[in-house]
């Protein structure tokens, strides 16, 4: 028969084994869940960027309003220039340029307008979901902003930013590991979450995951 001391030692060994196993398992499970959530959020941020870039093409600036951006996706139109005809060898021999051919009616350019939603996302896309952070319960929204900055050379540049904090994306996961992730981001002077664009600099509308 095992003595009381032996039983206690076995129990301690089992407990230590469990703690060691759990210390290894926790971060592995956390990373897996984080990766799955991040991938969904990044795809949504890419959709937001497409909408903002299309909005800027039409209006010359970005928007910081979800209502405006969503309505643009639902009802907005993009210009598409169609060219009928082409510059032939005989035209070139006459010294014509494409501009000359257009003026003479040999080449025709016609502008048609196409649906923003159908062109960028497809008919079944739900524009209302643009503002929603995937997988959040209760439903959370991305923070959206837009402004115009002046560069050192005096050029005014429209910029926008859409972002969501790790605390929202990773809600329900291991709290201490989320805190550690946020602390690491701040130490490296990075945003503790996912975002596209910037409200402080012209970064070519890049995402911080890229």
PDB file of C-alpha atoms in Angstrom:
ATOM      1  CA  UNK A   1       0.000   0.000   0.000  1.00  0.00           C
ATOM      2  CA  UNK A   2       1.073   3.512  -0.736  1.00  0.00           C
ATOM      3  CA  UNK A   3       1.841   5.698   2.221  1.00  0.00           C
ATOM      4  CA  UNK A   4       0.145   9.018   2.725  1.00  0.00           C
ATOM      5  CA  UNK A   5       3.372  10.765   1.666  1.00  0.00           C
ATOM      6  CA  UNK A   6       3.499   8.767  -1.566  1.00  0.00           C
ATOM      7  CA  UNK A   7      -0.106   9.631  -2.332  1.00  0.00           C
ATOM      8  CA  UNK A   8       0.600  13.322  -1.757  1.00  0.00           C
ATOM      9  CA  UNK A   9       3.701  13.174  -4.000  1.00  0.00           C
ATOM     10  CA  UNK A  10       1.710  11.487  -6.767  1.00  0.00           C
ATOM     11  CA  UNK A  11      -1.008  14.094  -6.478  1.00  0.00           C
ATOM     12  CA  UNK A  12       1.584  16.885  -6.668  1.00  0.00           C
ATOM     13  CA  UNK A  13       3.191  15.264  -9.722  1.00  0.00           C
ATOM     14  CA  UNK A  14      -0.193  14.989 -11.447  1.00  0.00           C
ATOM     15  CA  UNK A  15      -0.971  18.615 -10.621  1.00  0.00           C
ATOM     16  CA  UNK A  16       2.404  19.810 -11.909  1.00  0.00           C
ATOM     17  CA  UNK A  17       1.936  17.805 -15.078  1.00  0.00           C
ATOM     18  CA  UNK A  18      -1.460  19.353 -15.607  1.00  0.00           C
ATOM     19  CA  UNK A  19      -0.118  22.869 -15.022  1.00  0.00           C
ATOM     20  CA  UNK A  20       2.755  22.331 -17.457  1.00  0.00           C
ATOM     21  CA  UNK A  21       0.423  20.858 -20.077  1.00  0.00           C
ATOM     22  CA  UNK A  22      -2.041  23.697 -19.638  1.00  0.00           C
ATOM     23  CA  UNK A  23       0.705  26.339 -19.856  1.00  0.00           C
ATOM     24  CA  UNK A  24       1.648  24.939 -23.270  1.00  0.00           C
ATOM     25  CA  UNK A  25      -1.909  24.301 -24.469  1.00  0.00           C
ATOM     26  CA  UNK A  26      -3.306  27.738 -23.559  1.00  0.00           C
ATOM     27  CA  UNK A  27      -1.168  29.832 -25.941  1.00  0.00           C
ATOM     28  CA  UNK A  28      -1.579  27.276 -28.746  1.00  0.00           C
ATOM     29  CA  UNK A  29      -5.373  27.396 -28.492  1.00  0.00           C
ATOM     30  CA  UNK A  30      -5.257  31.178 -28.166  1.00  0.00           C
ATOM     31  CA  UNK A  31      -3.154  31.591 -31.310  1.00  0.00           C
ATOM     32  CA  UNK A  32      -5.468  29.322 -33.270  1.00  0.00           C
ATOM     33  CA  UNK A  33      -8.580  31.234 -32.224  1.00  0.00           C
ATOM     34  CA  UNK A  34      -6.865  34.592 -32.794  1.00  0.00           C
ATOM     35  CA  UNK A  35      -5.815  33.586 -36.308  1.00  0.00           C
ATOM     36  CA  UNK A  36      -9.364  32.559 -37.229  1.00  0.00           C
ATOM     37  CA  UNK A  37     -10.861  35.798 -35.914  1.00  0.00           C
ATOM     38  CA  UNK A  38      -8.146  37.987 -37.423  1.00  0.00           C
ATOM     39  CA  UNK A  39      -8.671  36.462 -40.873  1.00  0.00           C
ATOM     40  CA  UNK A  40     -12.382  37.326 -40.853  1.00  0.00           C
ATOM     41  CA  UNK A  41     -11.741  40.869 -39.610  1.00  0.00           C
ATOM     42  CA  UNK A  42      -9.008  41.479 -42.197  1.00  0.00           C
ATOM     43  CA  UNK A  43     -11.357  40.432 -45.008  1.00  0.00           C
ATOM     44  CA  UNK A  44     -13.956  42.903 -43.738  1.00  0.00           C
ATOM     45  CA  UNK A  45     -11.347  45.676 -43.526  1.00  0.00           C
ATOM     46  CA  UNK A  46     -10.384  44.954 -47.145  1.00  0.00           C
ATOM     47  CA  UNK A  47     -14.056  45.363 -48.102  1.00  0.00           C
ATOM     48  CA  UNK A  48     -14.150  48.696 -46.268  1.00  0.00           C
ATOM     49  CA  UNK A  49     -11.021  49.848 -48.104  1.00  0.00           C
ATOM     50  CA  UNK A  50     -12.553  48.965 -51.481  1.00  0.00           C
ATOM     51  CA  UNK A  51     -15.636  51.001 -50.638  1.00  0.00           C
ATOM     52  CA  UNK A  52     -13.619  53.984 -49.437  1.00  0.00           C
ATOM     53  CA  UNK A  53     -11.360  53.995 -52.512  1.00  0.00           C
ATOM     54  CA  UNK A  54     -14.387  53.864 -54.808  1.00  0.00           C
ATOM     55  CA  UNK A  55     -16.026  56.671 -52.828  1.00  0.00           C
ATOM     56  CA  UNK A  56     -12.893  58.793 -53.221  1.00  0.00           C
ATOM     57  CA  UNK A  57     -12.783  58.127 -56.975  1.00  0.00           C
ATOM     58  CA  UNK A  58     -16.272  59.599 -57.250  1.00  0.00           C
ATOM     59  CA  UNK A  59     -16.214  62.342 -54.599  1.00  0.00           C
ATOM     60  CA  UNK A  60     -12.531  63.246 -54.346  1.00  0.00           C
ATOM     61  CA  UNK A  61     -12.320  62.485 -50.635  1.00  0.00           C
ATOM     62  CA  UNK A  62     -12.973  59.708 -48.129  1.00  0.00           C
ATOM     63  CA  UNK A  63     -15.908  59.589 -45.732  1.00  0.00           C
ATOM     64  CA  UNK A  64     -15.924  58.985 -41.988  1.00  0.00           C
ATOM     65  CA  UNK A  65     -19.666  58.249 -41.920  1.00  0.00           C
ATOM     66  CA  UNK A  66     -20.963  54.692 -42.012  1.00  0.00           C
ATOM     67  CA  UNK A  67     -24.365  55.872 -43.239  1.00  0.00           C
ATOM     68  CA  UNK A  68     -22.756  57.712 -46.143  1.00  0.00           C
ATOM     69  CA  UNK A  69     -20.417  54.873 -47.081  1.00  0.00           C
ATOM     70  CA  UNK A  70     -23.085  52.159 -46.880  1.00  0.00           C
ATOM     71  CA  UNK A  71     -25.560  54.238 -48.894  1.00  0.00           C
ATOM     72  CA  UNK A  72     -22.834  54.795 -51.505  1.00  0.00           C
ATOM     73  CA  UNK A  73     -22.261  51.049 -51.826  1.00  0.00           C
ATOM     74  CA  UNK A  74     -26.000  50.376 -52.067  1.00  0.00           C
ATOM     75  CA  UNK A  75     -26.974  53.123 -54.504  1.00  0.00           C
ATOM     76  CA  UNK A  76     -23.769  54.645 -55.883  1.00  0.00           C
ATOM     77  CA  UNK A  77     -22.439  54.312 -59.411  1.00  0.00           C
ATOM     78  CA  UNK A  78     -18.954  54.264 -60.896  1.00  0.00           C
ATOM     79  CA  UNK A  79     -18.112  55.741 -64.300  1.00  0.00           C
ATOM     80  CA  UNK A  80     -16.770  53.321 -66.891  1.00  0.00           C
ATOM     81  CA  UNK A  81     -15.340  54.629 -70.159  1.00  0.00           C
ATOM     82  CA  UNK A  82     -15.907  52.347 -73.144  1.00  0.00           C
ATOM     83  CA  UNK A  83     -13.839  52.806 -76.277  1.00  0.00           C
ATOM     84  CA  UNK A  84     -15.333  51.856 -79.649  1.00  0.00           C
ATOM     85  CA  UNK A  85     -12.845  51.571 -82.514  1.00  0.00           C
ATOM     86  CA  UNK A  86      -9.061  51.588 -82.571  1.00  0.00           C
ATOM     87  CA  UNK A  87      -6.122  53.400 -84.093  1.00  0.00           C
ATOM     88  CA  UNK A  88      -5.290  51.631 -87.359  1.00  0.00           C
ATOM     89  CA  UNK A  89      -2.025  51.526 -89.342  1.00  0.00           C
ATOM     90  CA  UNK A  90      -3.532  53.743 -92.018  1.00  0.00           C
ATOM     91  CA  UNK A  91      -4.444  56.347 -89.402  1.00  0.00           C
ATOM     92  CA  UNK A  92      -0.934  56.264 -88.018  1.00  0.00           C
ATOM     93  CA  UNK A  93       0.425  56.664 -91.569  1.00  0.00           C
ATOM     94  CA  UNK A  94      -1.637  59.837 -91.831  1.00  0.00           C
ATOM     95  CA  UNK A  95      -0.019  61.107 -88.631  1.00  0.00           C
ATOM     96  CA  UNK A  96      -3.115  60.636 -86.524  1.00  0.00           C
ATOM     97  CA  UNK A  97      -2.936  60.134 -82.798  1.00  0.00           C
ATOM     98  CA  UNK A  98      -5.726  58.529 -80.800  1.00  0.00           C
ATOM     99  CA  UNK A  99      -6.854  62.003 -79.781  1.00  0.00           C
ATOM    100  CA  UNK A 100      -7.074  62.964 -83.477  1.00  0.00           C
ATOM    101  CA  UNK A 101      -9.097  59.843 -84.240  1.00  0.00           C
ATOM    102  CA  UNK A 102     -11.498  60.677 -81.412  1.00  0.00           C
ATOM    103  CA  UNK A 103     -11.953  64.237 -82.691  1.00  0.00           C
ATOM    104  CA  UNK A 104     -12.690  62.942 -86.191  1.00  0.00           C
ATOM    105  CA  UNK A 105     -15.126  60.338 -84.894  1.00  0.00           C
ATOM    106  CA  UNK A 106     -13.057  57.332 -85.942  1.00  0.00           C
ATOM    107  CA  UNK A 107     -12.806  56.289 -82.308  1.00  0.00           C
ATOM    108  CA  UNK A 108     -15.703  56.823 -79.953  1.00  0.00           C
ATOM    109  CA  UNK A 109     -15.480  56.996 -76.183  1.00  0.00           C
ATOM    110  CA  UNK A 110     -18.663  56.533 -74.232  1.00  0.00           C
ATOM    111  CA  UNK A 111     -19.086  56.765 -70.460  1.00  0.00           C
ATOM    112  CA  UNK A 112     -21.513  54.394 -68.807  1.00  0.00           C
ATOM    113  CA  UNK A 113     -22.272  54.072 -65.104  1.00  0.00           C
ATOM    114  CA  UNK A 114     -22.127  50.788 -63.211  1.00  0.00           C
ATOM    115  CA  UNK A 115     -23.395  49.818 -59.754  1.00  0.00           C
ATOM    116  CA  UNK A 116     -20.829  50.091 -56.958  1.00  0.00           C
ATOM    117  CA  UNK A 117     -22.185  47.043 -55.132  1.00  0.00           C
ATOM    118  CA  UNK A 118     -22.484  44.818 -58.200  1.00  0.00           C
ATOM    119  CA  UNK A 119     -19.019  45.806 -59.423  1.00  0.00           C
ATOM    120  CA  UNK A 120     -17.079  45.548 -56.171  1.00  0.00           C
ATOM    121  CA  UNK A 121     -18.939  42.869 -54.212  1.00  0.00           C
ATOM    122  CA  UNK A 122     -21.733  41.194 -56.184  1.00  0.00           C
ATOM    123  CA  UNK A 123     -25.507  41.446 -56.021  1.00  0.00           C
ATOM    124  CA  UNK A 124     -25.900  39.326 -52.863  1.00  0.00           C
ATOM    125  CA  UNK A 125     -23.507  41.418 -50.750  1.00  0.00           C
ATOM    126  CA  UNK A 126     -25.085  42.998 -47.653  1.00  0.00           C
ATOM    127  CA  UNK A 127     -23.626  46.502 -47.446  1.00  0.00           C
ATOM    128  CA  UNK A 128     -24.904  46.906 -43.888  1.00  0.00           C
ATOM    129  CA  UNK A 129     -22.295  44.373 -42.765  1.00  0.00           C
ATOM    130  CA  UNK A 130     -19.437  46.690 -43.725  1.00  0.00           C
ATOM    131  CA  UNK A 131     -19.510  48.373 -40.326  1.00  0.00           C
ATOM    132  CA  UNK A 132     -19.905  45.147 -38.321  1.00  0.00           C
ATOM    133  CA  UNK A 133     -16.892  43.431 -36.737  1.00  0.00           C
ATOM    134  CA  UNK A 134     -17.292  39.733 -37.676  1.00  0.00           C
ATOM    135  CA  UNK A 135     -17.910  37.258 -34.859  1.00  0.00           C
ATOM    136  CA  UNK A 136     -18.773  39.801 -32.151  1.00  0.00           C
ATOM    137  CA  UNK A 137     -21.632  39.224 -29.720  1.00  0.00           C
ATOM    138  CA  UNK A 138     -23.075  41.655 -28.891  1.00  0.00           C
ATOM    139  CA  UNK A 139     -22.473  43.115 -32.343  1.00  0.00           C
ATOM    140  CA  UNK A 140     -19.621  45.646 -32.430  1.00  0.00           C
ATOM    141  CA  UNK A 141     -18.780  48.206 -35.105  1.00  0.00           C
ATOM    142  CA  UNK A 142     -15.470  49.325 -36.555  1.00  0.00           C
ATOM    143  CA  UNK A 143     -14.333  52.847 -35.733  1.00  0.00           C
ATOM    144  CA  UNK A 144     -14.346  54.839 -38.973  1.00  0.00           C
ATOM    145  CA  UNK A 145     -12.837  58.247 -39.588  1.00  0.00           C
ATOM    146  CA  UNK A 146     -11.680  60.434 -42.459  1.00  0.00           C
ATOM    147  CA  UNK A 147      -9.863  63.749 -42.773  1.00  0.00           C
ATOM    148  CA  UNK A 148      -7.461  65.704 -44.949  1.00  0.00           C
ATOM    149  CA  UNK A 149      -3.853  66.297 -43.938  1.00  0.00           C
ATOM    150  CA  UNK A 150      -1.276  68.662 -45.373  1.00  0.00           C
ATOM    151  CA  UNK A 151       2.103  67.137 -46.179  1.00  0.00           C
ATOM    152  CA  UNK A 152       5.447  68.822 -45.565  1.00  0.00           C
ATOM    153  CA  UNK A 153       5.439  69.982 -49.179  1.00  0.00           C
ATOM    154  CA  UNK A 154       2.053  71.640 -48.712  1.00  0.00           C
ATOM    155  CA  UNK A 155      -0.010  69.048 -50.584  1.00  0.00           C
ATOM    156  CA  UNK A 156      -3.424  68.212 -49.140  1.00  0.00           C
ATOM    157  CA  UNK A 157      -4.030  64.470 -48.974  1.00  0.00           C
ATOM    158  CA  UNK A 158      -7.369  62.824 -48.092  1.00  0.00           C
ATOM    159  CA  UNK A 159      -6.961  59.909 -45.650  1.00  0.00           C
ATOM    160  CA  UNK A 160      -9.233  57.489 -43.816  1.00  0.00           C
ATOM    161  CA  UNK A 161      -8.967  54.895 -41.083  1.00  0.00           C
ATOM    162  CA  UNK A 162     -11.084  51.916 -40.008  1.00  0.00           C
ATOM    163  CA  UNK A 163     -10.018  49.999 -36.911  1.00  0.00           C
ATOM    164  CA  UNK A 164     -11.034  47.663 -34.117  1.00  0.00           C
ATOM    165  CA  UNK A 165      -9.245  46.968 -30.826  1.00  0.00           C
ATOM    166  CA  UNK A 166      -8.010  43.523 -29.806  1.00  0.00           C
ATOM    167  CA  UNK A 167     -10.281  43.662 -26.761  1.00  0.00           C
ATOM    168  CA  UNK A 168     -13.239  43.571 -29.164  1.00  0.00           C
ATOM    169  CA  UNK A 169     -11.887  41.100 -31.724  1.00  0.00           C
ATOM    170  CA  UNK A 170     -10.619  38.665 -29.077  1.00  0.00           C
ATOM    171  CA  UNK A 171     -13.416  39.064 -26.552  1.00  0.00           C
ATOM    172  CA  UNK A 172     -13.990  35.808 -24.660  1.00  0.00           C
ATOM    173  CA  UNK A 173     -10.477  34.447 -25.190  1.00  0.00           C
ATOM    174  CA  UNK A 174      -7.811  34.128 -22.482  1.00  0.00           C
ATOM    175  CA  UNK A 175      -7.820  37.572 -20.874  1.00  0.00           C
ATOM    176  CA  UNK A 176      -4.185  37.538 -19.754  1.00  0.00           C
ATOM    177  CA  UNK A 177      -2.966  36.541 -23.211  1.00  0.00           C
ATOM    178  CA  UNK A 178      -4.996  39.374 -24.736  1.00  0.00           C
ATOM    179  CA  UNK A 179      -3.411  41.795 -22.245  1.00  0.00           C
ATOM    180  CA  UNK A 180       0.033  40.461 -23.139  1.00  0.00           C
ATOM    181  CA  UNK A 181      -0.686  40.917 -26.846  1.00  0.00           C
ATOM    182  CA  UNK A 182      -1.822  44.508 -26.305  1.00  0.00           C
ATOM    183  CA  UNK A 183       1.206  45.315 -24.169  1.00  0.00           C
ATOM    184  CA  UNK A 184       3.530  43.943 -26.846  1.00  0.00           C
ATOM    185  CA  UNK A 185       1.861  46.109 -29.506  1.00  0.00           C
ATOM    186  CA  UNK A 186       2.138  49.252 -27.390  1.00  0.00           C
ATOM    187  CA  UNK A 187       5.793  48.505 -26.573  1.00  0.00           C
ATOM    188  CA  UNK A 188       6.458  48.376 -30.316  1.00  0.00           C
ATOM    189  CA  UNK A 189       4.387  51.552 -30.793  1.00  0.00           C
ATOM    190  CA  UNK A 190       1.790  49.645 -32.800  1.00  0.00           C
ATOM    191  CA  UNK A 191      -1.997  49.768 -32.635  1.00  0.00           C
ATOM    192  CA  UNK A 192      -3.271  46.940 -30.376  1.00  0.00           C
ATOM    193  CA  UNK A 193      -5.757  45.623 -32.876  1.00  0.00           C
ATOM    194  CA  UNK A 194      -6.431  45.609 -36.608  1.00  0.00           C
ATOM    195  CA  UNK A 195      -6.788  48.679 -38.794  1.00  0.00           C
ATOM    196  CA  UNK A 196      -6.586  49.898 -42.357  1.00  0.00           C
ATOM    197  CA  UNK A 197      -5.471  53.385 -43.312  1.00  0.00           C
ATOM    198  CA  UNK A 198      -4.417  56.073 -40.847  1.00  0.00           C
ATOM    199  CA  UNK A 199      -5.691  59.387 -39.529  1.00  0.00           C
ATOM    200  CA  UNK A 200      -2.196  60.674 -38.763  1.00  0.00           C
ATOM    201  CA  UNK A 201      -0.244  59.939 -41.949  1.00  0.00           C
ATOM    202  CA  UNK A 202      -0.649  59.110 -45.616  1.00  0.00           C
ATOM    203  CA  UNK A 203       0.223  55.402 -45.621  1.00  0.00           C
ATOM    204  CA  UNK A 204      -1.266  54.473 -49.010  1.00  0.00           C
ATOM    205  CA  UNK A 205      -4.319  53.040 -47.225  1.00  0.00           C
ATOM    206  CA  UNK A 206      -2.322  50.059 -45.970  1.00  0.00           C
ATOM    207  CA  UNK A 207      -3.545  47.612 -43.366  1.00  0.00           C
ATOM    208  CA  UNK A 208      -1.391  46.988 -40.293  1.00  0.00           C
ATOM    209  CA  UNK A 209      -1.477  43.260 -41.041  1.00  0.00           C
ATOM    210  CA  UNK A 210       0.290  43.820 -44.383  1.00  0.00           C
TER     211      UNK A 210
END
